[in-house]
Coordinates of C-alpha atoms in Angstrom, one line a residue:
X13 CA 82.2 78.6 93.4
X14 CA 80.9 75.1 92.5
X15 CA 78.8 73.1 95.0
X16 CA 77.7 69.5 95.5
X17 CA 75.1 68.6 98.1
X18 CA 74.4 65.2 99.5
X19 CA 72.8 63.9 102.7
X20 CA 73.2 67.2 104.6
X21 CA 76.9 67.7 103.5
X22 CA 78.2 70.3 101.1
X23 CA 81.3 70.1 99.0
X24 CA 82.7 73.3 97.6
X25 CA 85.5 73.8 95.0
X26 CA 87.6 76.9 95.8
X27 CA 89.6 78.0 92.7
X28 CA 93.1 79.7 92.8
X29 CA 93.7 83.0 91.1
X30 CA 96.6 84.6 89.2
X31 CA 97.3 88.3 88.7
X32 CA 97.5 89.1 85.0
X33 CA 98.2 92.8 85.7
X34 CA 99.2 94.5 88.9
X35 CA 100.0 98.2 89.3
X36 CA 100.8 100.0 92.6
X37 CA 99.2 103.5 92.4
X38 CA 100.4 104.9 95.7
X39 CA 100.3 104.7 99.5
X40 CA 97.1 105.2 101.4
X41 CA 96.5 107.0 104.6
X42 CA 95.5 103.7 106.3
X43 CA 99.0 102.3 105.6
X44 CA 97.9 100.0 102.7
X45 CA 98.9 100.5 99.1
X46 CA 96.4 101.5 96.5
X47 CA 96.4 98.9 93.7
X48 CA 94.9 98.2 90.4
X49 CA 94.9 94.6 89.3
X50 CA 93.3 92.2 87.0
X51 CA 92.6 88.9 88.7
X52 CA 91.8 85.6 86.9
X53 CA 90.4 82.4 88.5
X54 CA 92.1 79.3 87.1
X55 CA 91.5 75.5 87.2
X56 CA 93.4 74.7 90.4
X57 CA 91.1 74.0 93.3
X58 CA 91.0 73.4 97.0
X59 CA 88.0 71.3 98.1
X60 CA 86.0 72.0 101.3
X61 CA 83.7 69.4 102.9
X62 CA 81.2 71.1 105.2
X63 CA 78.6 69.5 107.4
X64 CA 76.6 70.3 110.5
X65 CA 78.2 69.5 113.8
X66 CA 76.6 69.3 117.3
X67 CA 78.7 71.9 118.9
X68 CA 81.6 74.3 118.1
X69 CA 83.8 74.3 115.1
X70 CA 86.0 71.3 114.0
X71 CA 88.4 72.2 111.2
X72 CA 90.9 69.8 109.7
X73 CA 93.2 70.0 106.7
X74 CA 95.1 67.5 104.5
X75 CA 98.2 69.7 104.6
X76 CA 99.8 69.5 108.0
X77 CA 101.7 72.8 107.4
X78 CA 98.5 74.8 107.5
X79 CA 97.4 76.0 111.0
X80 CA 93.9 75.0 111.8
X81 CA 93.4 77.3 114.8
X82 CA 91.3 80.5 115.1
X83 CA 93.7 82.4 113.0
X84 CA 92.9 80.4 109.9
X85 CA 90.7 82.3 107.4
X86 CA 88.3 79.3 107.2
X87 CA 87.6 79.4 111.0
X88 CA 87.4 83.2 110.9
X89 CA 84.8 82.9 108.1
X90 CA 82.7 80.5 110.3
X91 CA 83.0 82.8 113.3
X92 CA 82.0 85.8 111.2
X93 CA 78.9 84.0 109.8
X94 CA 77.9 82.9 113.3
X95 CA 78.2 86.4 114.6
X96 CA 76.3 88.0 111.7
X97 CA 73.4 85.5 111.8
X98 CA 73.4 85.1 115.6
X99 CA 73.5 81.4 115.3
X100 CA 75.1 78.9 117.7
X101 CA 75.1 76.1 115.2
X102 CA 78.3 74.1 114.9
X103 CA 80.1 73.0 111.8
X104 CA 82.7 70.4 110.8
X105 CA 84.9 71.4 107.9
X106 CA 87.7 69.4 106.1
X107 CA 89.9 71.2 103.7
X108 CA 91.6 69.1 100.9
X109 CA 94.5 71.5 100.1
X110 CA 95.7 71.6 96.5
X111 CA 96.6 75.3 96.1
X112 CA 100.1 76.0 97.4
X113 CA 100.4 78.1 100.6
X114 CA 102.0 81.6 100.4
X115 CA 102.2 81.5 96.6
X116 CA 100.2 84.5 95.6
X117 CA 97.5 82.3 94.3
X118 CA 94.8 83.4 96.8
X119 CA 94.2 79.9 98.3
X120 CA 93.4 81.2 101.8
X121 CA 91.0 83.9 100.6
X122 CA 89.3 81.5 98.2
X123 CA 88.8 78.9 101.0
X124 CA 87.3 81.6 103.2
X125 CA 84.8 82.6 100.6
X126 CA 84.0 78.9 99.9
X127 CA 83.2 78.6 103.6
X128 CA 80.9 81.6 103.5
X129 CA 79.1 80.2 100.4
X130 CA 78.9 76.7 102.0
X131 CA 77.5 77.9 105.3
X132 CA 75.0 80.2 103.5
X133 CA 73.6 77.1 101.8
X134 CA 74.1 74.6 104.6
X135 CA 72.4 76.8 107.2
X136 CA 69.9 78.1 104.6
X137 CA 70.7 81.7 105.5
X138 CA 69.8 83.2 102.1
X139 CA 72.4 85.9 101.8
X140 CA 72.7 87.4 98.3
X141 CA 75.9 88.3 96.5
X142 CA 76.0 91.8 97.9
X143 CA 75.8 90.6 101.5
X144 CA 78.4 87.9 100.9
X145 CA 80.7 90.6 99.4
X146 CA 80.3 92.7 102.5
X147 CA 81.2 89.7 104.8
X148 CA 84.2 88.8 102.6
X149 CA 85.6 92.3 102.8
X150 CA 85.9 91.8 106.5
X151 CA 88.2 88.8 106.0
X152 CA 90.9 90.2 103.7
X153 CA 91.8 92.5 100.8
X154 CA 91.5 90.1 97.9
X155 CA 88.7 88.0 99.5
X156 CA 85.8 89.9 97.9
X157 CA 87.1 89.0 94.4
X158 CA 86.3 85.3 95.0
X159 CA 82.6 86.2 95.5
X160 CA 82.5 87.5 92.0
X161 CA 85.1 85.2 90.6
X162 CA 86.1 84.5 87.0
X163 CA 87.9 87.7 85.6
X164 CA 87.7 91.0 87.4
X165 CA 89.4 94.4 87.9
X166 CA 90.2 95.0 91.5
X167 CA 91.1 98.4 93.0
X168 CA 91.6 100.0 96.4
X169 CA 93.3 97.5 98.6
X170 CA 91.8 94.9 96.2
X171 CA 88.3 95.0 97.7
X172 CA 86.7 97.1 95.0
X173 CA 85.7 94.5 92.5
X174 CA 84.4 95.1 89.0
X175 CA 83.5 91.9 87.0
X176 CA 85.1 91.8 83.5
X177 CA 83.3 89.1 81.4
X178 CA 85.9 87.3 79.3
X179 CA 84.8 84.8 76.6
X180 CA 88.4 83.9 75.6
X181 CA 90.3 80.8 76.7
X182 CA 93.9 81.1 77.8
X183 CA 96.2 78.3 79.1
X184 CA 98.9 78.7 81.7
X185 CA 101.5 76.6 83.6
X186 CA 102.1 77.6 87.2
X187 CA 105.3 76.8 89.0
X188 CA 105.4 76.8 92.8
X189 CA 109.0 76.8 94.0
X190 CA 108.1 75.0 97.2
X191 CA 108.7 78.0 99.5
X192 CA 106.5 80.9 100.6
X193 CA 106.9 84.6 100.1
X194 CA 105.9 87.1 102.9
X195 CA 103.5 89.6 101.4
X196 CA 104.0 91.9 104.3
X197 CA 107.8 91.9 103.7
X198 CA 107.4 92.6 100.1
X199 CA 105.1 95.7 100.6
X200 CA 107.3 96.9 103.5
X201 CA 110.3 96.9 101.1
X202 CA 108.5 98.4 98.2
X203 CA 109.5 102.0 97.5
X204 CA 107.2 104.1 95.3
X205 CA 109.2 106.1 92.7
X206 CA 107.7 109.4 91.6
X207 CA 109.4 109.0 88.2
X208 CA 108.1 105.6 87.2
X209 CA 105.7 105.2 84.4
X210 CA 102.4 103.7 85.5
X211 CA 101.0 101.0 83.2
X212 CA 97.5 101.6 81.9
X213 CA 95.0 98.9 82.8
X214 CA 92.8 99.8 79.8
X215 CA 95.6 99.3 77.4
X216 CA 96.2 95.9 79.0
X217 CA 92.5 95.0 78.8
X218 CA 92.6 95.4 75.0
X219 CA 95.3 92.8 74.8
X220 CA 93.3 90.5 77.2
X221 CA 90.2 90.7 74.9
X222 CA 92.2 90.0 71.8
X223 CA 92.1 86.2 72.2
X224 CA 95.7 86.1 71.0
X225 CA 98.1 84.6 73.7
X226 CA 101.1 86.3 72.1
X227 CA 99.3 89.7 72.2
X228 CA 98.3 89.1 75.8
X229 CA 101.8 88.0 76.7
X230 CA 103.2 91.4 75.8
X231 CA 100.9 93.1 78.3
X232 CA 101.4 90.9 81.4
X233 CA 102.6 93.2 84.2
X234 CA 103.4 93.0 87.9
X235 CA 104.9 96.1 89.6
X236 CA 106.0 93.9 92.5
X237 CA 108.3 91.7 90.5
X238 CA 111.4 93.7 90.8
X239 CA 111.3 94.0 94.6
X240 CA 110.3 90.3 95.0
X241 CA 113.2 89.2 92.8
X242 CA 115.6 91.3 94.9
X243 CA 114.3 89.7 98.1
X244 CA 114.1 86.2 96.6
X245 CA 116.7 85.8 93.8
X246 CA 115.7 82.2 93.2
X247 CA 112.4 83.3 91.7
X248 CA 114.0 85.5 89.1
X249 CA 116.2 82.5 88.2
X250 CA 113.0 80.4 87.7
X251 CA 111.5 83.0 85.5
X252 CA 114.6 83.1 83.4
X253 CA 114.6 79.3 83.1
X254 CA 111.0 79.5 81.7
X255 CA 112.2 81.7 78.8
X256 CA 113.6 78.4 77.3
X257 CA 110.1 77.3 76.6
X258 CA 109.0 80.0 74.2
X259 CA 106.0 81.1 76.3
X260 CA 104.0 84.1 75.1
X261 CA 104.7 85.7 78.5
X262 CA 105.8 84.8 82.1
X263 CA 104.9 86.6 85.3
X264 CA 105.0 86.4 89.1
X265 CA 101.5 86.1 90.5
X266 CA 100.7 88.7 93.2
X267 CA 103.6 89.0 95.6
X268 CA 104.7 85.4 94.8
X269 CA 106.1 82.9 95.1
X270 CA 104.3 81.3 92.2
X271 CA 105.5 82.1 88.7
X272 CA 103.4 81.3 85.6
X273 CA 103.8 81.0 81.9
X274 CA 101.2 81.7 79.2
X275 CA 101.4 79.3 76.3
X276 CA 99.9 78.9 72.9
X277 CA 96.9 76.7 72.5
X278 CA 98.5 74.5 69.8
X279 CA 101.5 73.7 72.0
X280 CA 101.7 70.2 73.5
X281 CA 100.9 70.9 77.2
X282 CA 101.9 67.4 78.3
X283 CA 105.3 67.9 76.9
X284 CA 105.7 71.3 78.6
X285 CA 104.6 69.8 81.9
X286 CA 107.1 66.9 81.6
X287 CA 110.1 69.1 80.6
X288 CA 109.5 71.6 83.5
X289 CA 109.0 68.8 86.0
X290 CA 112.3 67.3 84.9
X291 CA 114.0 70.6 85.8
X292 CA 112.8 70.1 89.4
X293 CA 112.4 73.8 90.0
X294 CA 109.0 73.4 91.7
X295 CA 105.6 71.9 91.6
X296 CA 103.9 72.2 88.2
X297 CA 100.2 72.9 87.5
X298 CA 98.7 73.1 84.1
X299 CA 95.6 75.4 84.3
X300 CA 93.1 77.3 82.2
X301 CA 90.7 80.2 82.8
X302 CA 87.9 78.2 81.1
X303 CA 87.3 75.8 84.0
X304 CA 83.5 75.6 84.7
X305 CA 83.5 71.9 84.1
X306 CA 86.9 71.0 85.5
X307 CA 86.1 71.0 89.2
X308 CA 85.2 67.5 90.3

């Protein structure tokens, strides 16, 4: 997370994520699915503007489609921080929403963690990474990842996060088809086959470390793709459309609805962006995993 502080206000950049690898290992006793995934933060950001407020919580958002009531993860993060610290301090938060909603890009989870980070600094609480991880885990399955950020292997429901330092730059184009996918519906319809061959994350990590987009492209994997494409045929059509652009690989992120393509560094990204926009198959975002200086 990147911060800016000025005159008692804090601005936080909350990055999106994509899943480079996602395998479903089985069904858990608690009803969730056991997963193994490699998540990657990318240079697409929401921005949160956080400041002290006399009383209560005032939360607004630039996207009118996003509910701003007590069910929003940002508000839940505030309530959790208030409860954990025993404070009655109020806060005013405005969310400049850039990450599409319901796209499998982790926007809501990232916003929640940005709120925890922002309040930790604004209220001078002094929580360390371990304490913030514990709080994040109470807000969602993939939320703890954003405390660690960058590249990480996530297991369990997604809450067991192991950092995976990566010193290689990769470039992606994300297409958001302008509709949401229900994660709950996807998992409800997912059937575990005892005969399927599970993909090995360690084999994938070798490709990730190679620094070669073409090598990495052959390893991109998402076990949920088949069921998502059956439920939302339009997404499979988008993926097939992307094959025209000679990407090193294409994949659905998480449970969707965003689909991304991995492209070679020497390719003209502006030309790719223009051509995909002309197809009018969705909103287009050009991103990279090397983004420390891109948040503004």
